[in-house]
Amino acid sequence: EKIAALRTSGITAMAMNMTANYAELSLADSLFAAVRDRINTWDRFVADHSDIFVKVTTMAELDAVKRSGKVGFIYCFQMSAPFGWDLDKLRTYADMGVRQIQFVDGRRNYLADSCWERANAGLSQFGFDVVAALNERGVIVDLSHVGDRTTLDAAELSEQPVACTHANARTFFDHVRNKTDDALNLIVEKGGVIGANAFPPFLRKGFESTLDDYVDAIDDLVERVGIDHVGIGTDFTQDQPKAFFDWIFSQQGTKLQDRAIAYPDPVVHPEGMETPDKFFNIALALSARGYGAQDVRKVLGGNWLRLFK
């Protein structure tokens, strides 16, 4: 059913998190080897289902996926833990096709503080080295979960445009995971893109949110940073079990603002865009608000394409 929903959605490609279920990965004797094995497992999965899926590592491959009607996977990391202090390990992952890396998830690490930390230390010296290495290998710097100071440091340092793949404006909704106006403006100044986040706790109505509430977040970002710098950032796949989010939020300390929210099980996207085959409703909603066809295309994926190029 999920594959059918994807194939009828019009989605060209999605980010696939190779560090998902970190609770399981962290038990491995070698985290580097465990994530390398996971990448190899997904490579085999794609090869076994090549009539449906394609691994995407270049713009040419992305264009080919669009023409074929298949669904592309863009491998990403939600954290830097798999390569630790070792830039050679980072380069190995890039050689295996990882094209987008977040620095932190829930907790600070060798590179930076996350947005959940009580401190706001910014990039470490090693974090500066990682930004340079990602630029060198053509891997997108993703600043979605990092703290405010780190966001500014990395956006300023990077010689390539950076991304915030799934966050909204904090002045739109005051949540620690959403970004300050200073951060948004610097990301855009450097040519980056912000993916409007559809995760309900980062929207004004929480799990009562509908498609219109999500489009409100898109509207807000467009007004702040311009139509050329806003995309879609769904943040999670359909039907995620509540236990997954319980574990994630247990890692995120005293700054967590949504402990009192009653999470449904499973967790789903806002009403009207619960599954990929309903994502076309985003285009209809934008059109109904007066967005022209060219601007709708930018939000649905055109701005991400520019960043990837």
PDB file of C-alpha atoms in Angstrom:
ATOM      1  CA  GLU A   1       0.000   0.000   0.000  1.00  0.00           C
ATOM      2  CA  LYS A   2       2.839   2.405   0.791  1.00  0.00           C
ATOM      3  CA  ILE A   3       4.557   1.659  -2.518  1.00  0.00           C
ATOM      4  CA  ALA A   4       1.292   2.217  -4.366  1.00  0.00           C
ATOM      5  CA  ALA A   5       0.832   5.534  -2.572  1.00  0.00           C
ATOM      6  CA  LEU A   6       4.340   6.588  -3.586  1.00  0.00           C
ATOM      7  CA  ARG A   7       3.925   5.599  -7.218  1.00  0.00           C
ATOM      8  CA  THR A   8       0.710   7.600  -7.575  1.00  0.00           C
ATOM      9  CA  SER A   9       2.003  10.607  -5.618  1.00  0.00           C
ATOM     10  CA  GLY A  10       4.094  12.302  -8.293  1.00  0.00           C
ATOM     11  CA  ILE A  11       7.024  12.380  -5.858  1.00  0.00           C
ATOM     12  CA  THR A  12      10.303  12.166  -7.765  1.00  0.00           C
ATOM     13  CA  ALA A  13      12.614  11.423  -4.848  1.00  0.00           C
ATOM     14  CA  MET A  14      12.792  11.435  -1.072  1.00  0.00           C
ATOM     15  CA  ALA A  15      15.536  11.699   1.515  1.00  0.00           C
ATOM     16  CA  MET A  16      16.219   8.284   3.076  1.00  0.00           C
ATOM     17  CA  ASN A  17      17.753   8.456   6.551  1.00  0.00           C
ATOM     18  CA  MET A  18      20.548   5.896   6.842  1.00  0.00           C
ATOM     19  CA  THR A  19      20.880   6.604  10.590  1.00  0.00           C
ATOM     20  CA  ALA A  20      17.241   5.935  11.495  1.00  0.00           C
ATOM     21  CA  ASN A  21      16.556   3.838  14.614  1.00  0.00           C
ATOM     22  CA  TYR A  22      19.740   4.966  16.293  1.00  0.00           C
ATOM     23  CA  ALA A  23      18.801   3.014  19.436  1.00  0.00           C
ATOM     24  CA  GLU A  24      19.466  -0.143  17.432  1.00  0.00           C
ATOM     25  CA  LEU A  25      22.543   1.177  15.632  1.00  0.00           C
ATOM     26  CA  SER A  26      24.183   2.349  18.862  1.00  0.00           C
ATOM     27  CA  LEU A  27      24.381  -1.254  20.109  1.00  0.00           C
ATOM     28  CA  ALA A  28      26.748  -2.216  17.280  1.00  0.00           C
ATOM     29  CA  ASP A  29      30.419  -2.821  18.095  1.00  0.00           C
ATOM     30  CA  SER A  30      31.305  -0.494  15.216  1.00  0.00           C
ATOM     31  CA  LEU A  31      28.802   2.236  14.350  1.00  0.00           C
ATOM     32  CA  PHE A  32      30.783   3.032  11.198  1.00  0.00           C
ATOM     33  CA  ALA A  33      30.474  -0.575  10.001  1.00  0.00           C
ATOM     34  CA  ALA A  34      26.811  -0.840  11.015  1.00  0.00           C
ATOM     35  CA  VAL A  35      25.828   2.202   8.944  1.00  0.00           C
ATOM     36  CA  ARG A  36      28.017   1.048   6.058  1.00  0.00           C
ATOM     37  CA  ASP A  37      26.180  -2.294   6.172  1.00  0.00           C
ATOM     38  CA  ARG A  38      22.835  -0.506   6.254  1.00  0.00           C
ATOM     39  CA  ILE A  39      23.748   1.451   3.126  1.00  0.00           C
ATOM     40  CA  ASN A  40      24.734  -1.794   1.417  1.00  0.00           C
ATOM     41  CA  THR A  41      21.418  -3.351   2.492  1.00  0.00           C
ATOM     42  CA  TRP A  42      19.456  -0.471   0.966  1.00  0.00           C
ATOM     43  CA  ASP A  43      21.562  -0.707  -2.196  1.00  0.00           C
ATOM     44  CA  ARG A  44      20.544  -4.364  -2.495  1.00  0.00           C
ATOM     45  CA  PHE A  45      16.899  -3.472  -1.829  1.00  0.00           C
ATOM     46  CA  VAL A  46      16.934  -0.877  -4.604  1.00  0.00           C
ATOM     47  CA  ALA A  47      18.628  -3.337  -6.979  1.00  0.00           C
ATOM     48  CA  ASP A  48      16.055  -6.022  -6.172  1.00  0.00           C
ATOM     49  CA  HIS A  49      13.186  -3.563  -6.840  1.00  0.00           C
ATOM     50  CA  SER A  50      14.695  -1.598  -9.699  1.00  0.00           C
ATOM     51  CA  ASP A  51      11.320  -1.473 -11.436  1.00  0.00           C
ATOM     52  CA  ILE A  52      10.165   0.878  -8.656  1.00  0.00           C
ATOM     53  CA  PHE A  53      13.149   2.502  -6.923  1.00  0.00           C
ATOM     54  CA  VAL A  54      16.410   4.203  -7.932  1.00  0.00           C
ATOM     55  CA  LYS A  55      19.332   5.382  -5.790  1.00  0.00           C
ATOM     56  CA  VAL A  56      20.025   9.015  -6.669  1.00  0.00           C
ATOM     57  CA  THR A  57      23.512  10.507  -6.311  1.00  0.00           C
ATOM     58  CA  THR A  58      23.705  12.977  -9.232  1.00  0.00           C
ATOM     59  CA  MET A  59      21.487  15.481 -11.006  1.00  0.00           C
ATOM     60  CA  ALA A  60      21.539  13.284 -14.116  1.00  0.00           C
ATOM     61  CA  GLU A  61      20.142  10.395 -12.075  1.00  0.00           C
ATOM     62  CA  LEU A  62      17.490  12.654 -10.570  1.00  0.00           C
ATOM     63  CA  ASP A  63      16.406  13.850 -14.009  1.00  0.00           C
ATOM     64  CA  ALA A  64      16.250  10.241 -15.213  1.00  0.00           C
ATOM     65  CA  VAL A  65      14.045   9.256 -12.262  1.00  0.00           C
ATOM     66  CA  LYS A  66      11.621  12.040 -13.126  1.00  0.00           C
ATOM     67  CA  ARG A  67      11.357  10.851 -16.707  1.00  0.00           C
ATOM     68  CA  SER A  68      10.970   7.192 -15.725  1.00  0.00           C
ATOM     69  CA  GLY A  69       8.186   7.669 -13.176  1.00  0.00           C
ATOM     70  CA  LYS A  70      10.116   5.677 -10.577  1.00  0.00           C
ATOM     71  CA  VAL A  71      10.853   6.863  -7.023  1.00  0.00           C
ATOM     72  CA  GLY A  72      14.355   7.986  -6.120  1.00  0.00           C
ATOM     73  CA  PHE A  73      16.118   7.599  -2.781  1.00  0.00           C
ATOM     74  CA  ILE A  74      18.598  10.314  -1.750  1.00  0.00           C
ATOM     75  CA  TYR A  75      20.634   8.834   1.077  1.00  0.00           C
ATOM     76  CA  CYS A  76      21.073  11.129   4.075  1.00  0.00           C
ATOM     77  CA  PHE A  77      22.262  11.098   7.701  1.00  0.00           C
ATOM     78  CA  GLN A  78      20.355  12.667  10.582  1.00  0.00           C
ATOM     79  CA  MET A  79      23.544  12.818  12.670  1.00  0.00           C
ATOM     80  CA  SER A  80      27.322  12.728  12.332  1.00  0.00           C
ATOM     81  CA  ALA A  81      27.905   9.951  14.885  1.00  0.00           C
ATOM     82  CA  PRO A  82      28.672   7.246  12.262  1.00  0.00           C
ATOM     83  CA  PHE A  83      31.906   8.977  11.251  1.00  0.00           C
ATOM     84  CA  GLY A  84      32.835  10.354  14.701  1.00  0.00           C
ATOM     85  CA  TRP A  85      36.137  12.261  14.572  1.00  0.00           C
ATOM     86  CA  ASP A  86      37.259  10.648  11.305  1.00  0.00           C
ATOM     87  CA  LEU A  87      37.035  12.601   8.031  1.00  0.00           C
ATOM     88  CA  ASP A  88      38.172   9.517   6.095  1.00  0.00           C
ATOM     89  CA  LYS A  89      35.065   7.695   7.310  1.00  0.00           C
ATOM     90  CA  LEU A  90      32.962  10.680   6.241  1.00  0.00           C
ATOM     91  CA  ARG A  91      34.515  10.531   2.780  1.00  0.00           C
ATOM     92  CA  THR A  92      33.789   6.790   2.620  1.00  0.00           C
ATOM     93  CA  TYR A  93      30.099   7.473   3.189  1.00  0.00           C
ATOM     94  CA  ALA A  94      30.127  10.202   0.531  1.00  0.00           C
ATOM     95  CA  ASP A  95      31.733   7.726  -1.877  1.00  0.00           C
ATOM     96  CA  MET A  96      28.888   5.307  -1.042  1.00  0.00           C
ATOM     97  CA  GLY A  97      26.380   7.914  -2.180  1.00  0.00           C
ATOM     98  CA  VAL A  98      25.362   9.828   0.964  1.00  0.00           C
ATOM     99  CA  ARG A  99      24.400  13.292  -0.274  1.00  0.00           C
ATOM    100  CA  GLN A 100      22.927  15.128   2.714  1.00  0.00           C
ATOM    101  CA  ILE A 101      24.144  15.184   6.334  1.00  0.00           C
ATOM    102  CA  GLN A 102      22.764  16.768   9.475  1.00  0.00           C
ATOM    103  CA  PHE A 103      25.318  17.491  12.174  1.00  0.00           C
ATOM    104  CA  VAL A 104      23.251  16.477  15.221  1.00  0.00           C
ATOM    105  CA  ASP A 105      19.940  14.929  16.111  1.00  0.00           C
ATOM    106  CA  GLY A 106      18.958  15.106  19.774  1.00  0.00           C
ATOM    107  CA  ARG A 107      22.249  15.533  21.613  1.00  0.00           C
ATOM    108  CA  ARG A 108      25.440  17.551  21.163  1.00  0.00           C
ATOM    109  CA  ASN A 109      28.389  15.772  19.598  1.00  0.00           C
ATOM    110  CA  TYR A 110      31.909  16.415  18.336  1.00  0.00           C
ATOM    111  CA  LEU A 111      30.712  19.002  15.827  1.00  0.00           C
ATOM    112  CA  ALA A 112      28.090  21.146  17.487  1.00  0.00           C
ATOM    113  CA  ASP A 113      25.289  21.658  19.976  1.00  0.00           C
ATOM    114  CA  SER A 114      21.798  20.622  18.990  1.00  0.00           C
ATOM    115  CA  CYS A 115      18.846  22.941  19.406  1.00  0.00           C
ATOM    116  CA  TRP A 116      17.807  20.866  22.435  1.00  0.00           C
ATOM    117  CA  GLU A 117      20.938  21.614  24.463  1.00  0.00           C
ATOM    118  CA  ARG A 118      20.840  24.138  27.301  1.00  0.00           C
ATOM    119  CA  ALA A 119      24.070  25.650  25.936  1.00  0.00           C
ATOM    120  CA  ASN A 120      24.442  27.286  22.537  1.00  0.00           C
ATOM    121  CA  ALA A 121      28.108  26.743  21.735  1.00  0.00           C
ATOM    122  CA  GLY A 122      28.076  26.716  17.953  1.00  0.00           C
ATOM    123  CA  LEU A 123      30.457  24.775  15.715  1.00  0.00           C
ATOM    124  CA  SER A 124      33.565  23.150  17.166  1.00  0.00           C
ATOM    125  CA  GLN A 125      36.856  23.396  15.305  1.00  0.00           C
ATOM    126  CA  PHE A 126      36.211  19.874  14.030  1.00  0.00           C
ATOM    127  CA  GLY A 127      32.801  21.085  12.877  1.00  0.00           C
ATOM    128  CA  PHE A 128      34.571  23.681  10.736  1.00  0.00           C
ATOM    129  CA  ASP A 129      36.630  20.855   9.187  1.00  0.00           C
ATOM    130  CA  VAL A 130      33.474  18.839   8.493  1.00  0.00           C
ATOM    131  CA  VAL A 131      31.808  21.745   6.688  1.00  0.00           C
ATOM    132  CA  ALA A 132      34.854  22.013   4.422  1.00  0.00           C
ATOM    133  CA  ALA A 133      34.852  18.238   3.801  1.00  0.00           C
ATOM    134  CA  LEU A 134      31.146  18.233   2.918  1.00  0.00           C
ATOM    135  CA  ASN A 135      31.673  21.112   0.498  1.00  0.00           C
ATOM    136  CA  GLU A 136      34.589  19.236  -1.053  1.00  0.00           C
ATOM    137  CA  ARG A 137      32.496  16.101  -1.654  1.00  0.00           C
ATOM    138  CA  GLY A 138      29.309  17.825  -2.792  1.00  0.00           C
ATOM    139  CA  VAL A 139      27.312  16.756   0.255  1.00  0.00           C
ATOM    140  CA  ILE A 140      24.576  19.121   1.438  1.00  0.00           C
ATOM    141  CA  VAL A 141      25.001  20.649   4.898  1.00  0.00           C
ATOM    142  CA  ASP A 142      21.637  20.228   6.652  1.00  0.00           C
ATOM    143  CA  LEU A 143      21.061  22.505   9.654  1.00  0.00           C
ATOM    144  CA  SER A 144      17.607  21.325  10.702  1.00  0.00           C
ATOM    145  CA  HIS A 145      18.376  20.149  14.268  1.00  0.00           C
ATOM    146  CA  VAL A 146      21.376  22.242  15.224  1.00  0.00           C
ATOM    147  CA  GLY A 147      21.363  25.083  17.747  1.00  0.00           C
ATOM    148  CA  ASP A 148      21.029  28.748  16.849  1.00  0.00           C
ATOM    149  CA  ARG A 149      24.744  29.552  17.019  1.00  0.00           C
ATOM    150  CA  THR A 150      25.684  26.496  14.964  1.00  0.00           C
ATOM    151  CA  THR A 151      23.154  27.441  12.294  1.00  0.00           C
ATOM    152  CA  LEU A 152      24.785  30.833  11.875  1.00  0.00           C
ATOM    153  CA  ASP A 153      28.332  29.447  12.043  1.00  0.00           C
ATOM    154  CA  ALA A 154      27.779  26.754   9.421  1.00  0.00           C
ATOM    155  CA  ALA A 155      25.804  28.953   7.029  1.00  0.00           C
ATOM    156  CA  GLU A 156      28.500  31.629   7.220  1.00  0.00           C
ATOM    157  CA  LEU A 157      31.384  29.175   6.825  1.00  0.00           C
ATOM    158  CA  SER A 158      30.048  27.002   4.004  1.00  0.00           C
ATOM    159  CA  GLU A 159      31.258  27.842   0.512  1.00  0.00           C
ATOM    160  CA  GLN A 160      28.156  26.148  -0.893  1.00  0.00           C
ATOM    161  CA  PRO A 161      24.502  26.909  -0.134  1.00  0.00           C
ATOM    162  CA  VAL A 162      23.215  25.092   2.955  1.00  0.00           C
ATOM    163  CA  ALA A 163      19.797  23.678   3.695  1.00  0.00           C
ATOM    164  CA  CYS A 164      17.409  23.552   6.579  1.00  0.00           C
ATOM    165  CA  THR A 165      15.402  20.645   5.227  1.00  0.00           C
ATOM    166  CA  HIS A 166      12.615  20.540   7.813  1.00  0.00           C
ATOM    167  CA  ALA A 167      11.895  23.547  10.039  1.00  0.00           C
ATOM    168  CA  ASN A 168       9.568  26.527  10.176  1.00  0.00           C
ATOM    169  CA  ALA A 169      10.061  30.070  11.474  1.00  0.00           C
ATOM    170  CA  ARG A 170      10.212  30.388  15.250  1.00  0.00           C
ATOM    171  CA  THR A 171       8.293  33.645  15.101  1.00  0.00           C
ATOM    172  CA  PHE A 172       5.539  31.747  13.242  1.00  0.00           C
ATOM    173  CA  PHE A 173       5.403  29.141  16.015  1.00  0.00           C
ATOM    174  CA  ASP A 174       7.655  29.314  19.054  1.00  0.00           C
ATOM    175  CA  HIS A 175       9.296  25.904  19.144  1.00  0.00           C
ATOM    176  CA  VAL A 176      12.971  25.268  19.744  1.00  0.00           C
ATOM    177  CA  ARG A 177      13.197  23.205  16.544  1.00  0.00           C
ATOM    178  CA  ASN A 178      11.989  26.119  14.412  1.00  0.00           C
ATOM    179  CA  LYS A 179      14.530  28.700  13.216  1.00  0.00           C
ATOM    180  CA  THR A 180      15.127  32.317  14.168  1.00  0.00           C
ATOM    181  CA  ASP A 181      14.695  35.029  11.557  1.00  0.00           C
ATOM    182  CA  ASP A 182      18.449  35.731  11.697  1.00  0.00           C
ATOM    183  CA  ALA A 183      19.169  32.102  10.828  1.00  0.00           C
ATOM    184  CA  LEU A 184      16.610  31.987   8.026  1.00  0.00           C
ATOM    185  CA  ASN A 185      17.906  35.199   6.517  1.00  0.00           C
ATOM    186  CA  LEU A 186      21.530  34.025   6.539  1.00  0.00           C
ATOM    187  CA  ILE A 187      20.655  30.669   4.984  1.00  0.00           C
ATOM    188  CA  VAL A 188      18.845  32.503   2.209  1.00  0.00           C
ATOM    189  CA  GLU A 189      21.608  35.080   1.808  1.00  0.00           C
ATOM    190  CA  LYS A 190      23.969  32.185   1.094  1.00  0.00           C
ATOM    191  CA  GLY A 191      21.579  30.743  -1.503  1.00  0.00           C
ATOM    192  CA  GLY A 192      20.038  28.025   0.655  1.00  0.00           C
ATOM    193  CA  VAL A 193      16.573  26.512   0.948  1.00  0.00           C
ATOM    194  CA  ILE A 194      14.249  25.941   3.922  1.00  0.00           C
ATOM    195  CA  GLY A 195      11.875  22.978   3.847  1.00  0.00           C
ATOM    196  CA  ALA A 196       8.597  23.927   5.533  1.00  0.00           C
ATOM    197  CA  ASN A 197       8.097  21.275   8.222  1.00  0.00           C
ATOM    198  CA  ALA A 198       4.881  19.254   8.253  1.00  0.00           C
ATOM    199  CA  PHE A 199       5.490  17.561  11.627  1.00  0.00           C
ATOM    200  CA  PRO A 200       2.376  18.611  13.590  1.00  0.00           C
ATOM    201  CA  PRO A 201       4.087  19.631  16.899  1.00  0.00           C
ATOM    202  CA  PHE A 202       5.976  22.329  14.955  1.00  0.00           C
ATOM    203  CA  LEU A 203       2.710  23.799  13.641  1.00  0.00           C
ATOM    204  CA  ARG A 204       0.356  26.116  15.519  1.00  0.00           C
ATOM    205  CA  LYS A 205      -2.429  23.574  16.070  1.00  0.00           C
ATOM    206  CA  GLY A 206      -0.297  20.552  16.830  1.00  0.00           C
ATOM    207  CA  PHE A 207      -2.010  17.279  15.996  1.00  0.00           C
ATOM    208  CA  GLU A 208      -5.197  19.156  15.187  1.00  0.00           C
ATOM    209  CA  SER A 209      -3.393  20.617  12.166  1.00  0.00           C
ATOM    210  CA  THR A 210      -4.777  20.254   8.666  1.00  0.00           C
ATOM    211  CA  LEU A 211      -3.342  20.854   5.230  1.00  0.00           C
ATOM    212  CA  ASP A 212      -4.343  24.523   5.531  1.00  0.00           C
ATOM    213  CA  ASP A 213      -2.290  24.871   8.713  1.00  0.00           C
ATOM    214  CA  TYR A 214       0.715  23.448   6.904  1.00  0.00           C
ATOM    215  CA  VAL A 215       0.234  25.831   3.985  1.00  0.00           C
ATOM    216  CA  ASP A 216       0.103  28.653   6.558  1.00  0.00           C
ATOM    217  CA  ALA A 217       3.670  27.680   7.500  1.00  0.00           C
ATOM    218  CA  ILE A 218       4.686  27.702   3.828  1.00  0.00           C
ATOM    219  CA  ASP A 219       3.043  31.101   3.350  1.00  0.00           C
ATOM    220  CA  ASP A 220       4.864  32.461   6.375  1.00  0.00           C
ATOM    221  CA  LEU A 221       8.258  31.322   5.097  1.00  0.00           C
ATOM    222  CA  VAL A 222       7.587  32.706   1.616  1.00  0.00           C
ATOM    223  CA  GLU A 223       6.762  36.083   3.144  1.00  0.00           C
ATOM    224  CA  ARG A 224       9.961  36.013   5.224  1.00  0.00           C
ATOM    225  CA  VAL A 225      12.542  34.714   2.771  1.00  0.00           C
ATOM    226  CA  GLY A 226      10.971  34.796  -0.698  1.00  0.00           C
ATOM    227  CA  ILE A 227       9.486  32.247  -3.070  1.00  0.00           C
ATOM    228  CA  ASP A 228      12.904  31.084  -4.347  1.00  0.00           C
ATOM    229  CA  HIS A 229      14.004  29.653  -1.008  1.00  0.00           C
ATOM    230  CA  VAL A 230      11.088  27.560   0.313  1.00  0.00           C
ATOM    231  CA  GLY A 231      10.419  23.862  -0.269  1.00  0.00           C
ATOM    232  CA  ILE A 232       8.590  20.920   1.254  1.00  0.00           C
ATOM    233  CA  GLY A 233      10.052  19.292   4.387  1.00  0.00           C
ATOM    234  CA  THR A 234       7.774  16.448   5.423  1.00  0.00           C
ATOM    235  CA  ASP A 235      10.165  15.361   8.240  1.00  0.00           C
ATOM    236  CA  PHE A 236       8.931  11.768   8.596  1.00  0.00           C
ATOM    237  CA  THR A 237       7.254   8.967   6.705  1.00  0.00           C
ATOM    238  CA  GLN A 238       3.650   7.910   7.002  1.00  0.00           C
ATOM    239  CA  ASP A 239       2.444   5.788   9.922  1.00  0.00           C
ATOM    240  CA  GLN A 240       5.409   6.223  12.268  1.00  0.00           C
ATOM    241  CA  PRO A 241       4.777   4.359  15.548  1.00  0.00           C
ATOM    242  CA  LYS A 242       4.386   6.515  18.639  1.00  0.00           C
ATOM    243  CA  ALA A 243       7.151   4.538  20.386  1.00  0.00           C
ATOM    244  CA  PHE A 244       9.663   5.951  17.894  1.00  0.00           C
ATOM    245  CA  PHE A 245       8.846   9.513  18.923  1.00  0.00           C
ATOM    246  CA  ASP A 246       8.736   8.604  22.612  1.00  0.00           C
ATOM    247  CA  TRP A 247      12.344   7.406  22.326  1.00  0.00           C
ATOM    248  CA  ILE A 248      13.465  10.466  20.345  1.00  0.00           C
ATOM    249  CA  PHE A 249      11.941  12.957  22.749  1.00  0.00           C
ATOM    250  CA  SER A 250      13.322  11.111  25.766  1.00  0.00           C
ATOM    251  CA  GLN A 251      16.777  12.155  24.512  1.00  0.00           C
ATOM    252  CA  GLN A 252      16.010  15.837  24.248  1.00  0.00           C
ATOM    253  CA  GLY A 253      16.148  17.190  27.745  1.00  0.00           C
ATOM    254  CA  THR A 254      14.682  20.160  29.523  1.00  0.00           C
ATOM    255  CA  LYS A 255      14.169  22.387  26.481  1.00  0.00           C
ATOM    256  CA  LEU A 256      11.504  20.087  25.058  1.00  0.00           C
ATOM    257  CA  GLN A 257       8.312  22.099  24.832  1.00  0.00           C
ATOM    258  CA  ASP A 258       5.822  19.475  23.735  1.00  0.00           C
ATOM    259  CA  ARG A 259       5.939  16.814  26.452  1.00  0.00           C
ATOM    260  CA  ALA A 260       2.284  17.491  27.251  1.00  0.00           C
ATOM    261  CA  ILE A 261       1.128  16.844  23.678  1.00  0.00           C
ATOM    262  CA  ALA A 262      -0.869  13.634  23.292  1.00  0.00           C
ATOM    263  CA  TYR A 263       0.753  11.819  20.382  1.00  0.00           C
ATOM    264  CA  PRO A 264      -1.509   9.617  18.262  1.00  0.00           C
ATOM    265  CA  ASP A 265      -0.379   6.121  17.383  1.00  0.00           C
ATOM    266  CA  PRO A 266       0.646   5.953  14.625  1.00  0.00           C
ATOM    267  CA  VAL A 267       1.795   9.536  14.057  1.00  0.00           C
ATOM    268  CA  VAL A 268       0.555  10.909  10.754  1.00  0.00           C
ATOM    269  CA  HIS A 269       0.914  14.089   8.735  1.00  0.00           C
ATOM    270  CA  PRO A 270      -1.762  16.818   8.934  1.00  0.00           C
ATOM    271  CA  GLU A 271      -5.250  15.993   7.712  1.00  0.00           C
ATOM    272  CA  GLY A 272      -5.428  16.309   3.958  1.00  0.00           C
ATOM    273  CA  MET A 273      -1.831  15.175   3.362  1.00  0.00           C
ATOM    274  CA  GLU A 274      -1.600  12.070   5.516  1.00  0.00           C
ATOM    275  CA  THR A 275      -0.053   9.895   2.797  1.00  0.00           C
ATOM    276  CA  PRO A 276       2.089  10.642  -0.281  1.00  0.00           C
ATOM    277  CA  ASP A 277      -0.768  10.099  -2.718  1.00  0.00           C
ATOM    278  CA  LYS A 278      -2.484  13.118  -1.121  1.00  0.00           C
ATOM    279  CA  PHE A 279       0.493  15.463  -1.439  1.00  0.00           C
ATOM    280  CA  PHE A 280      -0.945  16.895  -4.644  1.00  0.00           C
ATOM    281  CA  ASN A 281      -3.357  18.683  -2.293  1.00  0.00           C
ATOM    282  CA  ILE A 282      -0.444  20.971  -1.386  1.00  0.00           C
ATOM    283  CA  ALA A 283      -0.338  22.191  -4.984  1.00  0.00           C
ATOM    284  CA  LEU A 284      -4.095  22.734  -5.025  1.00  0.00           C
ATOM    285  CA  ALA A 285      -3.984  24.649  -1.742  1.00  0.00           C
ATOM    286  CA  LEU A 286      -1.164  26.896  -2.946  1.00  0.00           C
ATOM    287  CA  SER A 287      -3.032  27.590  -6.178  1.00  0.00           C
ATOM    288  CA  ALA A 288      -6.182  28.428  -4.236  1.00  0.00           C
ATOM    289  CA  ARG A 289      -4.176  31.038  -2.305  1.00  0.00           C
ATOM    290  CA  GLY A 290      -3.086  32.757  -5.483  1.00  0.00           C
ATOM    291  CA  TYR A 291       0.286  31.144  -6.186  1.00  0.00           C
ATOM    292  CA  GLY A 292       0.970  30.952  -9.914  1.00  0.00           C
ATOM    293  CA  ALA A 293       2.021  27.711 -11.579  1.00  0.00           C
ATOM    294  CA  GLN A 294       5.699  28.676 -11.686  1.00  0.00           C
ATOM    295  CA  ASP A 295       5.753  29.502  -7.970  1.00  0.00           C
ATOM    296  CA  VAL A 296       3.923  26.284  -7.099  1.00  0.00           C
ATOM    297  CA  ARG A 297       6.583  24.339  -8.996  1.00  0.00           C
ATOM    298  CA  LYS A 298       9.322  26.117  -7.044  1.00  0.00           C
ATOM    299  CA  VAL A 299       7.810  25.122  -3.697  1.00  0.00           C
ATOM    300  CA  LEU A 300       7.028  21.545  -4.737  1.00  0.00           C
ATOM    301  CA  GLY A 301      10.601  20.848  -5.791  1.00  0.00           C
ATOM    302  CA  GLY A 302      12.082  23.434  -8.099  1.00  0.00           C
ATOM    303  CA  ASN A 303      13.960  25.177  -5.304  1.00  0.00           C
ATOM    304  CA  TRP A 304      15.427  21.879  -4.104  1.00  0.00           C
ATOM    305  CA  LEU A 305      16.561  21.147  -7.666  1.00  0.00           C
ATOM    306  CA  ARG A 306      18.405  24.467  -7.785  1.00  0.00           C
ATOM    307  CA  LEU A 307      20.121  23.681  -4.486  1.00  0.00           C
ATOM    308  CA  PHE A 308      21.120  20.191  -5.641  1.00  0.00           C
ATOM    309  CA  LYS A 309      22.609  21.601  -8.836  1.00  0.00           C
TER     310      LYS A 309
END
